[in-house]
Amino acid sequence: MLKLSLILGAIAALADVAGGFVLVRARFIEQYLRYFVALGAGFLIATALLEMMPEGLKLSPRLGPVLIMAGYCVVHLLEHTINAHFHYGEETHHDEFISRHTGNSVMVGLSVHALFDGVAIGSGFVVSNWLGWLIFLAIFLHKAPEGFTMASVMLASGRSRTVAFYSAVALAAATMAGVLVIGLAPGLVLYGLPISAGVALYVSATDLVPEVNREPGIRMALVNTPGGDKILSAIRDAVSMQKAVAAEDEASMLPMRIGKKERSFRLRTTPMRDSDGRLLGTVTTLEDVTSLQDTDRFKTQFISVASRKLRDPLLLLRRGLYALGQGFAGELQPLQAELVAAASNESEKLDDLMGDLIEVAELDAGRRQFTLERISPSQALNEARDRYCDDAVQKHIRVDVTAYADLSYVQADRRAVRSILDNLLSNAIRYTPSGGEILLAAEEIKDFVQFTVRDSGRGIEADRLSTVFDRFNTYSEQSSGLGLALVRRLVESLGGQIAVESRLDHGATFRFTLPVAAVHEIRYPVEEG
């Protein structure tokens, strides 16, 4: 029995060493430690409750309960009272461990824990082979995460990777020491088994089980899945927004390897509710769009290249028309002047279309770079009104701005915010009759600022509201059908949401949100005296 317990004790000790090695040398398999934590948690708590504690009470009927409680309390004292709490399987502890003294304290606590791991293995084989094997398996499953945790703590306390690795080796030595103590003095099993039962109960119930519960089940299942983070993000968005999430752009496609082939999937997530409207969860589907992606990419590239190539000759055309309109080539007859003015207006619309096509193509390809900065909502609205003041005056439309100057700043790209407001405001002016009114407003709602653009135009038909943000969805010969599609893409890319409300003959109201910028503390020196 002694030989077998020593061999298995050495295997458990090597698992400690392997955990330290994972952190300092082979970090690419770190993610698999979480599965050992999950499996070890259930196995260890079952072994402690169903085997170790009953056998410990049988060996020491009177002292057993006290010894079990002593083992439980000793580990709590060393791991979570004297030291800050740490988590199994985490790579960094910089928020919790900042001094070498703390690292040494954790080393002592985990060493005592490892010592009683060895005592438990040795005591189990003294009682019976069955109990010994059960205890060994339960302890072995959490030894690698234990070594990983110890090495992580040492790194966070400023030690080298070599020292971190040898700290895991020290735990292995403590484990072997515990096996040897029982092997050389089997009589100590009367005390060793009840104490180690209390230690095992604490480790499984207080360290391992909460660590498993910190990782939601879906995350444990997706941790090794390519694109798992995108799937989890879509699920969170669907739950928080209470609506379906279906990304369409190329940058949001989910590449996955199926067998030996690379496939591309479009992610769609929809919240599910019961008959009373209560949220039950979400349904996520992955649509294989591999065959469509090449065609879509070619279309996007063609639009981008064609738009850029057309823009240069269009610029020359606009310059020529401007020169003619200003009389640089001689005075024009009234009919000639009218034709040049009409051509200038149409060329300006074409230039706007080219700009929208280029920006949509950049967003689709994921090449649109955002420069995030702090933007004042009231300033952005006032600047938008000023840009379209002349257009509004020509149609006798009143444009009001309602936004407090001290509203929280938003974190956004200035060019994107300008494009969003310009599209919404130009649409409002286009569809509002002479003598109408337009309201630009902003208000803070939790961690977002909600912008509102409301007009008093004819409104939007109910059957068109669901497709109002689709591409090339034109309701007028004057629009390209890309403006609102671009607005939605920009708002969502900046972390916000957009919605529209409208009834015929009652105007339309567009609302979109942008996240509030983080508040930075500024300290100013104060002179004394």
Short mmCIF file of C-alpha atoms in Angstrom, two decimals:
data_model
loop_
_atom_site.label_atom_id
_atom_site.label_comp_id
_atom_site.label_asym_id
_atom_site.label_seq_id
_atom_site.Cartn_x
_atom_site.Cartn_y
_atom_site.Cartn_z
CA MET A 1 0.00 0.00 0.00
CA LEU A 2 2.83 2.38 0.83
CA LYS A 3 4.38 1.90 -2.60
CA LEU A 4 1.09 2.52 -4.40
CA SER A 5 0.28 5.60 -2.33
CA LEU A 6 3.75 7.01 -3.01
CA ILE A 7 3.39 6.43 -6.77
CA LEU A 8 -0.02 8.07 -6.94
CA GLY A 9 1.15 10.85 -4.64
CA ALA A 10 4.01 11.51 -7.05
CA ILE A 11 1.57 11.63 -9.98
CA ALA A 12 -0.59 14.15 -8.13
CA ALA A 13 2.54 16.17 -7.30
CA LEU A 14 3.58 16.18 -10.95
CA ALA A 15 0.17 17.67 -11.81
CA ASP A 16 1.13 20.65 -9.61
CA VAL A 17 4.35 21.00 -11.59
CA ALA A 18 2.43 20.73 -14.86
CA GLY A 19 0.12 23.55 -13.79
CA GLY A 20 3.08 25.84 -13.15
CA PHE A 21 4.62 24.82 -16.46
CA VAL A 22 1.42 25.75 -18.31
CA LEU A 23 1.66 29.32 -17.05
CA VAL A 24 5.36 29.94 -17.62
CA ARG A 25 5.93 27.86 -20.77
CA ALA A 26 2.85 26.49 -22.50
CA ARG A 27 0.13 29.08 -22.01
CA PHE A 28 -1.74 27.97 -25.14
CA ILE A 29 -3.46 25.17 -23.19
CA GLU A 30 -4.43 27.35 -20.23
CA GLN A 31 -8.11 27.29 -21.23
CA TYR A 32 -8.37 23.52 -20.65
CA LEU A 33 -7.63 23.97 -16.93
CA ARG A 34 -11.18 25.28 -16.46
CA TYR A 35 -12.54 21.85 -17.35
CA PHE A 36 -10.32 20.24 -14.72
CA VAL A 37 -11.62 22.76 -12.19
CA ALA A 38 -15.24 21.93 -13.09
CA LEU A 39 -14.72 18.17 -13.03
CA GLY A 40 -12.57 18.24 -9.90
CA ALA A 41 -15.11 20.37 -8.00
CA GLY A 42 -17.91 17.83 -8.29
CA PHE A 43 -15.67 14.81 -7.78
CA LEU A 44 -13.90 16.22 -4.72
CA ILE A 45 -17.03 17.39 -2.93
CA ALA A 46 -18.71 14.02 -3.53
CA THR A 47 -15.66 12.14 -2.25
CA ALA A 48 -15.39 14.37 0.82
CA LEU A 49 -19.07 14.02 1.76
CA LEU A 50 -19.74 10.39 0.84
CA GLU A 51 -16.44 8.67 1.59
CA MET A 52 -13.85 10.69 3.52
CA MET A 53 -16.10 12.16 6.20
CA PRO A 54 -17.95 8.89 7.00
CA GLU A 55 -14.65 6.98 7.18
CA GLY A 56 -13.08 9.72 9.29
CA LEU A 57 -16.00 9.64 11.72
CA LYS A 58 -15.77 5.86 11.86
CA LEU A 59 -12.06 6.00 12.75
CA SER A 60 -12.50 8.81 15.32
CA PRO A 61 -16.13 8.86 16.48
CA ARG A 62 -15.51 11.42 19.22
CA LEU A 63 -12.79 13.63 17.77
CA GLY A 64 -13.85 13.24 14.13
CA PRO A 65 -16.30 16.18 13.97
CA VAL A 66 -13.82 18.48 15.70
CA LEU A 67 -10.97 17.42 13.39
CA ILE A 68 -13.14 17.88 10.27
CA MET A 69 -14.05 21.37 11.42
CA ALA A 70 -10.41 22.08 12.28
CA GLY A 71 -9.28 21.14 8.75
CA TYR A 72 -12.02 23.30 7.25
CA CYS A 73 -11.15 26.33 9.41
CA VAL A 74 -7.38 26.06 9.00
CA VAL A 75 -7.62 26.32 5.21
CA HIS A 76 -10.09 29.18 5.46
CA LEU A 77 -7.74 31.01 7.83
CA LEU A 78 -4.70 30.53 5.58
CA GLU A 79 -6.32 31.11 2.17
CA HIS A 80 -9.07 33.67 2.75
CA THR A 81 -8.56 35.39 6.09
CA ILE A 82 -4.83 36.06 6.28
CA ASN A 83 -4.58 36.40 2.49
CA ALA A 84 -6.72 38.10 -0.11
CA HIS A 85 -8.99 35.71 -1.98
CA PHE A 86 -7.61 34.24 -5.17
CA HIS A 87 -9.25 32.17 -7.94
CA TYR A 88 -8.22 28.87 -9.36
CA GLY A 89 -7.05 28.87 -12.95
CA GLU A 90 -6.61 32.64 -13.30
CA GLU A 91 -3.51 33.88 -15.05
CA THR A 92 -3.35 37.34 -13.50
CA HIS A 93 -3.96 38.59 -9.99
CA HIS A 94 -2.58 42.11 -10.31
CA ASP A 95 -5.60 43.68 -8.65
CA GLU A 96 -5.20 41.52 -5.56
CA PHE A 97 -1.49 40.69 -5.14
CA ILE A 98 0.89 43.61 -5.17
CA SER A 99 3.60 42.71 -2.67
CA ARG A 100 6.11 39.92 -2.23
CA HIS A 101 4.91 39.44 1.34
CA THR A 102 1.43 38.62 0.06
CA GLY A 103 2.88 36.16 -2.43
CA ASN A 104 4.79 34.43 0.35
CA SER A 105 1.65 34.27 2.50
CA VAL A 106 -0.29 32.61 -0.29
CA MET A 107 2.59 30.21 -0.79
CA VAL A 108 2.31 29.14 2.86
CA GLY A 109 -1.46 28.71 2.64
CA LEU A 110 -1.38 26.61 -0.52
CA SER A 111 1.54 24.56 0.79
CA VAL A 112 -0.51 23.57 3.86
CA HIS A 113 -3.37 22.76 1.52
CA ALA A 114 -1.04 20.62 -0.65
CA LEU A 115 0.35 18.89 2.45
CA PHE A 116 -3.13 17.77 3.42
CA ASP A 117 -3.76 16.64 -0.16
CA GLY A 118 -0.90 14.20 0.35
CA VAL A 119 -2.19 13.27 3.82
CA ALA A 120 -5.61 12.52 2.29
CA ILE A 121 -4.13 10.23 -0.39
CA GLY A 122 -1.99 8.38 2.12
CA SER A 123 -4.84 8.07 4.65
CA GLY A 124 -7.21 6.77 1.99
CA PHE A 125 -4.94 3.85 1.12
CA VAL A 126 -4.47 3.01 4.79
CA VAL A 127 -8.24 2.56 5.09
CA SER A 128 -8.86 0.79 1.74
CA ASN A 129 -7.76 0.70 -1.89
CA TRP A 130 -11.19 1.94 -2.98
CA LEU A 131 -11.05 5.03 -0.78
CA GLY A 132 -7.43 5.70 -1.75
CA TRP A 133 -8.19 5.64 -5.47
CA LEU A 134 -11.26 7.88 -5.05
CA ILE A 135 -9.31 10.46 -3.07
CA PHE A 136 -6.42 10.35 -5.53
CA LEU A 137 -8.68 11.00 -8.54
CA ALA A 138 -10.55 13.81 -6.77
CA ILE A 139 -7.31 15.53 -5.74
CA PHE A 140 -5.50 14.91 -9.03
CA LEU A 141 -8.18 16.84 -10.98
CA HIS A 142 -7.53 20.08 -9.12
CA LYS A 143 -3.76 19.82 -8.77
CA ALA A 144 -2.90 21.33 -12.18
CA PRO A 145 -5.11 24.41 -11.57
CA GLU A 146 -3.54 24.64 -8.11
CA GLY A 147 -0.02 24.80 -9.55
CA PHE A 148 -1.18 27.27 -12.19
CA THR A 149 -2.69 29.51 -9.49
CA MET A 150 0.46 29.43 -7.36
CA ALA A 151 2.69 30.36 -10.29
CA SER A 152 0.28 33.17 -11.24
CA VAL A 153 0.41 34.63 -7.74
CA MET A 154 4.20 34.64 -7.72
CA LEU A 155 4.32 36.41 -11.09
CA ALA A 156 1.84 39.02 -9.87
CA SER A 157 4.00 39.67 -6.80
CA GLY A 158 6.92 40.59 -9.06
CA ARG A 159 8.82 37.30 -9.12
CA SER A 160 10.47 35.83 -12.19
CA ARG A 161 9.00 32.98 -14.25
CA THR A 162 11.65 30.68 -12.84
CA VAL A 163 10.60 31.47 -9.26
CA ALA A 164 6.94 31.08 -10.27
CA PHE A 165 7.64 27.63 -11.70
CA TYR A 166 9.54 26.50 -8.61
CA SER A 167 6.68 27.68 -6.39
CA ALA A 168 4.54 25.04 -8.15
CA VAL A 169 7.35 22.52 -7.56
CA ALA A 170 7.21 23.43 -3.84
CA LEU A 171 3.52 22.49 -3.77
CA ALA A 172 4.44 19.17 -5.34
CA ALA A 173 7.02 18.62 -2.59
CA ALA A 174 4.43 19.44 0.08
CA THR A 175 2.05 16.89 -1.46
CA MET A 176 4.74 14.18 -1.35
CA ALA A 177 5.55 15.14 2.23
CA GLY A 178 1.94 14.53 3.25
CA VAL A 179 1.96 11.07 1.62
CA LEU A 180 5.24 10.21 3.37
CA VAL A 181 3.95 11.31 6.80
CA ILE A 182 1.07 8.82 6.66
CA GLY A 183 3.25 6.17 4.99
CA LEU A 184 5.84 6.33 7.77
CA ALA A 185 3.30 6.71 10.62
CA PRO A 186 0.06 4.94 9.62
CA GLY A 187 -1.39 5.50 13.08
CA LEU A 188 -1.80 9.18 12.27
CA VAL A 189 -4.63 8.23 9.91
CA LEU A 190 -6.98 8.60 12.92
CA TYR A 191 -6.31 12.33 12.75
CA GLY A 192 -5.12 12.79 9.19
CA LEU A 193 -8.24 11.47 7.43
CA PRO A 194 -10.81 13.63 9.34
CA ILE A 195 -8.63 16.75 9.01
CA SER A 196 -8.04 16.16 5.30
CA ALA A 197 -11.79 15.56 4.87
CA GLY A 198 -12.43 19.04 6.25
CA VAL A 199 -9.74 20.46 3.96
CA ALA A 200 -11.22 18.68 0.93
CA LEU A 201 -14.72 19.90 1.80
CA TYR A 202 -13.52 23.50 2.06
CA VAL A 203 -11.48 23.41 -1.13
CA SER A 204 -14.29 21.87 -3.17
CA ALA A 205 -17.20 23.88 -1.75
CA THR A 206 -15.49 27.25 -1.27
CA ASP A 207 -12.72 27.38 -3.86
CA LEU A 208 -13.67 25.15 -6.78
CA VAL A 209 -17.49 25.25 -6.99
CA PRO A 210 -17.72 29.09 -6.84
CA GLU A 211 -14.96 29.27 -9.46
CA VAL A 212 -16.98 27.05 -11.80
CA ASN A 213 -20.11 29.12 -11.16
CA ARG A 214 -18.20 32.30 -11.97
CA GLU A 215 -18.02 31.01 -15.55
CA PRO A 216 -21.58 30.73 -16.96
CA GLY A 217 -22.37 27.35 -18.45
CA ILE A 218 -22.64 28.72 -21.96
CA ARG A 219 -19.23 30.32 -21.63
CA MET A 220 -17.68 27.05 -20.46
CA ALA A 221 -19.17 25.38 -23.52
CA LEU A 222 -17.97 28.08 -25.91
CA VAL A 223 -14.56 28.78 -24.39
CA ASN A 224 -12.81 26.65 -27.03
CA THR A 225 -15.20 27.41 -29.89
CA PRO A 226 -13.81 29.68 -32.62
CA GLY A 227 -15.86 32.87 -32.54
CA GLY A 228 -17.26 32.00 -29.12
CA ASP A 229 -16.78 35.58 -27.89
CA LYS A 230 -18.90 36.93 -30.76
CA ILE A 231 -21.64 34.40 -29.99
CA LEU A 232 -21.68 35.36 -26.31
CA SER A 233 -21.68 39.07 -27.19
CA ALA A 234 -24.66 38.57 -29.52
CA ILE A 235 -26.55 36.71 -26.79
CA ARG A 236 -25.92 39.51 -24.29
CA ASP A 237 -27.00 42.15 -26.82
CA ALA A 238 -30.20 40.25 -27.67
CA VAL A 239 -31.11 39.98 -23.98
CA SER A 240 -30.22 43.58 -23.10
CA MET A 241 -31.90 45.13 -26.18
CA GLN A 242 -34.85 42.71 -26.05
CA LYS A 243 -34.76 42.28 -29.82
CA ALA A 244 -33.17 40.09 -32.46
CA VAL A 245 -29.51 40.65 -33.30
CA ALA A 246 -28.53 39.87 -36.89
CA ALA A 247 -25.23 41.32 -38.09
CA GLU A 248 -24.87 41.64 -41.86
CA ASP A 249 -21.44 43.15 -42.49
CA GLU A 250 -18.37 41.17 -43.50
CA ALA A 251 -16.46 42.16 -40.37
CA SER A 252 -19.11 40.45 -38.22
CA MET A 253 -19.03 37.14 -40.09
CA LEU A 254 -18.00 34.14 -38.04
CA PRO A 255 -15.19 32.09 -39.62
CA MET A 256 -15.06 28.45 -38.45
CA ARG A 257 -13.13 25.39 -39.55
CA ILE A 258 -15.40 22.42 -40.22
CA GLY A 259 -13.24 19.40 -40.85
CA LYS A 260 -10.52 20.62 -43.22
CA LYS A 261 -12.55 23.43 -44.78
CA GLU A 262 -12.93 27.05 -43.70
CA ARG A 263 -16.57 28.10 -43.58
CA SER A 264 -18.21 31.45 -42.90
CA PHE A 265 -21.39 31.84 -40.86
CA ARG A 266 -23.79 34.69 -40.26
CA LEU A 267 -24.82 34.93 -36.62
CA ARG A 268 -28.45 35.55 -35.67
CA THR A 269 -29.68 35.67 -32.07
CA THR A 270 -33.32 36.09 -31.02
CA PRO A 271 -34.74 36.41 -27.47
CA MET A 272 -37.45 33.86 -26.61
CA ARG A 273 -40.43 34.55 -24.33
CA ASP A 274 -43.23 32.50 -22.85
CA SER A 275 -46.95 33.17 -23.29
CA ASP A 276 -46.82 35.81 -20.53
CA GLY A 277 -43.98 37.69 -22.20
CA ARG A 278 -41.30 36.61 -19.71
CA LEU A 279 -37.82 36.13 -21.09
CA LEU A 280 -36.85 32.44 -21.29
CA GLY A 281 -33.52 32.76 -23.06
CA THR A 282 -32.21 33.16 -26.57
CA VAL A 283 -32.04 31.07 -29.73
CA THR A 284 -28.85 31.43 -31.75
CA THR A 285 -28.53 30.24 -35.33
CA LEU A 286 -25.47 30.11 -37.56
CA GLU A 287 -26.29 30.47 -41.25
CA ASP A 288 -23.65 29.09 -43.62
CA VAL A 289 -22.97 31.91 -46.08
CA THR A 290 -19.66 30.66 -47.46
CA SER A 291 -20.95 30.46 -51.02
CA LEU A 292 -22.39 33.98 -50.80
CA GLN A 293 -19.47 35.66 -49.09
CA ASP A 294 -17.14 35.70 -52.12
CA THR A 295 -19.88 37.23 -54.25
CA ASP A 296 -20.71 39.77 -51.56
CA ARG A 297 -17.04 40.67 -51.11
CA PHE A 298 -16.64 41.15 -54.85
CA LYS A 299 -19.73 43.38 -54.89
CA THR A 300 -18.39 45.47 -52.00
CA GLN A 301 -14.97 45.83 -53.60
CA PHE A 302 -16.54 46.75 -56.94
CA ILE A 303 -18.74 49.42 -55.37
CA SER A 304 -15.76 50.83 -53.46
CA VAL A 305 -13.43 50.90 -56.47
CA ALA A 306 -16.09 52.17 -58.88
CA SER A 307 -17.14 54.93 -56.48
CA ARG A 308 -13.57 56.12 -56.01
CA LYS A 309 -12.78 55.99 -59.71
CA LEU A 310 -15.96 57.92 -60.57
CA ARG A 311 -15.37 60.56 -57.94
CA ASP A 312 -12.33 62.15 -59.62
CA PRO A 313 -13.99 62.78 -63.01
CA LEU A 314 -17.12 63.87 -61.14
CA LEU A 315 -15.05 66.45 -59.25
CA LEU A 316 -13.71 67.81 -62.56
CA LEU A 317 -17.25 67.92 -63.93
CA ARG A 318 -18.48 69.90 -60.92
CA ARG A 319 -15.60 72.34 -61.23
CA GLY A 320 -16.42 72.88 -64.90
CA LEU A 321 -20.09 73.47 -64.16
CA TYR A 322 -19.21 75.89 -61.38
CA ALA A 323 -16.92 77.82 -63.73
CA LEU A 324 -19.65 78.02 -66.37
CA GLY A 325 -22.23 79.08 -63.78
CA GLN A 326 -19.96 81.89 -62.54
CA GLY A 327 -19.49 83.20 -66.10
CA PHE A 328 -15.75 82.44 -66.31
CA ALA A 329 -16.26 81.20 -69.92
CA GLY A 330 -18.49 84.07 -70.93
CA GLU A 331 -21.97 85.26 -70.06
CA LEU A 332 -24.66 82.59 -70.36
CA GLN A 333 -28.08 83.00 -71.88
CA PRO A 334 -30.99 82.45 -69.40
CA LEU A 335 -31.72 78.97 -70.75
CA GLN A 336 -28.04 78.04 -70.65
CA ALA A 337 -27.73 79.27 -67.05
CA GLU A 338 -30.78 77.23 -66.06
CA LEU A 339 -29.35 74.06 -67.63
CA VAL A 340 -25.97 74.58 -65.92
CA ALA A 341 -27.66 75.14 -62.53
CA ALA A 342 -29.73 71.96 -62.93
CA ALA A 343 -26.62 69.99 -63.94
CA SER A 344 -24.76 71.37 -60.91
CA ASN A 345 -27.54 70.24 -58.57
CA GLU A 346 -27.59 66.75 -60.07
CA SER A 347 -23.80 66.45 -59.90
CA GLU A 348 -23.92 67.41 -56.21
CA LYS A 349 -26.46 64.63 -55.56
CA LEU A 350 -24.25 62.19 -57.44
CA ASP A 351 -21.27 63.25 -55.34
CA ASP A 352 -23.28 62.62 -52.16
CA LEU A 353 -24.21 59.19 -53.48
CA MET A 354 -20.56 58.39 -54.20
CA GLY A 355 -19.66 59.42 -50.66
CA ASP A 356 -22.37 57.19 -49.15
CA LEU A 357 -21.32 54.24 -51.34
CA ILE A 358 -17.68 54.57 -50.29
CA GLU A 359 -18.56 54.82 -46.58
CA VAL A 360 -20.95 51.83 -46.70
CA ALA A 361 -18.32 49.79 -48.54
CA GLU A 362 -15.73 50.66 -45.86
CA LEU A 363 -18.12 49.61 -43.11
CA ASP A 364 -18.95 46.35 -44.89
CA ALA A 365 -15.29 45.49 -45.31
CA GLY A 366 -14.44 46.46 -41.72
CA ARG A 367 -11.98 49.10 -42.94
CA ARG A 368 -13.77 52.11 -41.47
CA GLN A 369 -11.50 53.45 -38.73
CA PHE A 370 -13.16 55.34 -35.88
CA THR A 371 -11.36 57.98 -33.84
CA LEU A 372 -13.23 58.05 -30.55
CA GLU A 373 -13.30 61.31 -28.65
CA ARG A 374 -15.46 63.19 -26.17
CA ILE A 375 -18.25 65.07 -27.96
CA SER A 376 -20.75 67.52 -26.47
CA PRO A 377 -24.32 66.53 -27.50
CA SER A 378 -25.64 70.10 -27.43
CA GLN A 379 -22.71 71.37 -29.48
CA ALA A 380 -23.15 68.59 -32.07
CA LEU A 381 -26.86 69.42 -32.45
CA ASN A 382 -26.27 73.16 -32.74
CA GLU A 383 -23.57 72.63 -35.35
CA ALA A 384 -25.92 70.38 -37.37
CA ARG A 385 -28.63 73.04 -37.26
CA ASP A 386 -26.15 75.70 -38.43
CA ARG A 387 -25.06 73.56 -41.39
CA TYR A 388 -28.66 73.27 -42.64
CA CYS A 389 -29.87 76.70 -41.59
CA ASP A 390 -30.01 78.02 -45.18
CA ASP A 391 -31.95 74.97 -46.44
CA ALA A 392 -34.46 75.33 -43.60
CA VAL A 393 -34.90 79.08 -44.21
CA GLN A 394 -35.59 78.51 -47.90
CA LYS A 395 -38.54 76.25 -46.98
CA HIS A 396 -39.61 78.43 -44.02
CA ILE A 397 -38.99 75.54 -41.61
CA ARG A 398 -38.19 76.28 -37.98
CA VAL A 399 -35.44 74.12 -36.45
CA ASP A 400 -35.30 74.06 -32.62
CA VAL A 401 -32.58 72.54 -30.44
CA THR A 402 -33.46 71.26 -26.97
CA ALA A 403 -30.37 70.04 -25.12
CA TYR A 404 -28.79 71.17 -21.88
CA ALA A 405 -25.24 72.46 -22.27
CA ASP A 406 -24.07 70.38 -19.27
CA LEU A 407 -25.22 67.03 -20.68
CA SER A 408 -22.65 64.27 -20.32
CA TYR A 409 -20.26 63.99 -23.22
CA VAL A 410 -20.56 61.00 -25.55
CA GLN A 411 -17.72 58.76 -26.68
CA ALA A 412 -17.92 58.72 -30.46
CA ASP A 413 -16.25 59.48 -33.78
CA ARG A 414 -16.84 63.12 -34.72
CA ARG A 415 -17.06 62.43 -38.45
CA ALA A 416 -19.56 59.60 -37.87
CA VAL A 417 -21.75 61.74 -35.57
CA ARG A 418 -21.77 64.51 -38.18
CA SER A 419 -22.77 62.04 -40.89
CA ILE A 420 -25.58 60.61 -38.71
CA LEU A 421 -27.06 64.02 -37.87
CA ASP A 422 -26.64 65.35 -41.43
CA ASN A 423 -28.52 62.39 -42.91
CA LEU A 424 -31.36 62.58 -40.39
CA LEU A 425 -31.68 66.38 -40.55
CA SER A 426 -31.51 66.56 -44.35
CA ASN A 427 -34.24 63.91 -44.57
CA ALA A 428 -36.36 65.84 -42.07
CA ILE A 429 -36.02 69.05 -44.12
CA ARG A 430 -36.70 67.17 -47.39
CA TYR A 431 -39.97 65.63 -46.18
CA THR A 432 -41.25 68.52 -44.04
CA PRO A 433 -43.59 70.91 -45.87
CA SER A 434 -43.10 74.67 -45.94
CA GLY A 435 -43.93 76.25 -42.59
CA GLY A 436 -43.22 73.03 -40.66
CA GLU A 437 -41.11 72.43 -37.59
CA ILE A 438 -38.14 70.19 -36.75
CA LEU A 439 -36.92 69.39 -33.24
CA LEU A 440 -33.36 68.34 -32.41
CA ALA A 441 -33.07 67.09 -28.82
CA ALA A 442 -30.76 65.15 -26.51
CA GLU A 443 -31.22 63.70 -23.04
CA GLU A 444 -29.22 61.38 -20.82
CA ILE A 445 -30.62 57.89 -20.13
CA LYS A 446 -28.47 55.77 -17.80
CA ASP A 447 -25.12 55.21 -19.54
CA PHE A 448 -26.26 56.64 -22.88
CA VAL A 449 -27.29 59.94 -24.41
CA GLN A 450 -30.42 59.68 -26.55
CA PHE A 451 -30.61 61.98 -29.57
CA THR A 452 -33.96 62.82 -31.17
CA VAL A 453 -34.75 64.22 -34.63
CA ARG A 454 -38.50 64.91 -34.98
CA ASP A 455 -40.21 66.49 -37.98
CA SER A 456 -43.77 67.51 -38.80
CA GLY A 457 -43.83 66.00 -42.28
CA ARG A 458 -46.18 63.46 -43.84
CA GLY A 459 -44.74 60.55 -41.88
CA ILE A 460 -43.91 56.99 -42.95
CA GLU A 461 -46.40 54.25 -43.84
CA ALA A 462 -46.68 51.53 -41.19
CA ASP A 463 -45.71 48.74 -43.63
CA ARG A 464 -42.47 50.57 -44.48
CA LEU A 465 -41.25 51.15 -40.93
CA SER A 466 -39.67 47.69 -40.66
CA THR A 467 -37.51 48.27 -43.77
CA VAL A 468 -36.76 51.96 -43.39
CA PHE A 469 -33.11 51.26 -42.53
CA ASP A 470 -32.52 48.83 -45.42
CA ARG A 471 -30.22 49.74 -48.28
CA PHE A 472 -31.60 51.33 -51.46
CA ASN A 473 -34.98 51.70 -49.78
CA THR A 474 -36.10 54.87 -51.54
CA TYR A 475 -39.38 56.67 -50.91
CA SER A 476 -38.52 59.61 -53.13
CA GLU A 477 -36.69 60.38 -56.34
CA GLN A 478 -34.62 62.84 -54.32
CA SER A 479 -32.95 60.24 -52.08
CA SER A 480 -30.35 57.54 -52.85
CA GLY A 481 -31.78 55.00 -50.40
CA LEU A 482 -28.43 54.66 -48.62
CA GLY A 483 -28.66 57.44 -46.03
CA LEU A 484 -30.64 55.66 -43.31
CA ALA A 485 -28.82 52.36 -43.92
CA LEU A 486 -25.55 54.22 -43.35
CA VAL A 487 -26.97 55.91 -40.24
CA ARG A 488 -27.92 52.58 -38.67
CA ARG A 489 -24.52 51.06 -39.44
CA LEU A 490 -22.67 54.02 -37.94
CA VAL A 491 -24.82 54.14 -34.79
CA GLU A 492 -24.42 50.41 -34.15
CA SER A 493 -20.67 50.55 -34.86
CA LEU A 494 -20.36 53.23 -32.16
CA GLY A 495 -22.17 51.03 -29.62
CA GLY A 496 -25.61 52.59 -29.84
CA GLN A 497 -29.08 51.76 -31.13
CA ILE A 498 -31.51 53.53 -33.44
CA ALA A 499 -35.29 53.41 -33.80
CA VAL A 500 -38.06 55.23 -35.65
CA GLU A 501 -41.64 56.10 -34.74
CA SER A 502 -44.12 57.51 -37.24
CA ARG A 503 -47.76 57.85 -38.23
CA LEU A 504 -49.07 59.20 -41.50
CA ASP A 505 -49.69 62.95 -41.37
CA HIS A 506 -48.05 63.14 -37.94
CA GLY A 507 -44.39 63.32 -38.91
CA ALA A 508 -41.54 60.96 -38.01
CA THR A 509 -39.31 60.71 -34.96
CA PHE A 510 -35.84 59.14 -35.16
CA ARG A 511 -34.07 58.34 -31.90
CA PHE A 512 -30.56 56.98 -31.51
CA THR A 513 -28.26 56.46 -28.55
CA LEU A 514 -24.51 56.85 -28.07
CA PRO A 515 -22.53 55.73 -24.99
CA VAL A 516 -21.57 58.29 -22.38
CA ALA A 517 -17.85 59.06 -22.29
CA ALA A 518 -15.90 57.95 -19.23
CA VAL A 519 -15.28 60.68 -16.68
CA HIS A 520 -11.60 61.39 -16.15
CA GLU A 521 -10.52 62.85 -12.84
CA ILE A 522 -8.38 65.97 -13.22
CA ARG A 523 -6.28 67.13 -10.29
CA TYR A 524 -5.12 70.73 -10.07
CA PRO A 525 -2.25 71.80 -7.81
CA VAL A 526 -3.30 74.03 -4.92
CA GLU A 527 -0.86 76.34 -3.26
CA GLU A 528 -0.95 76.49 0.49
CA GLY A 529 -0.84 79.69 2.44
#
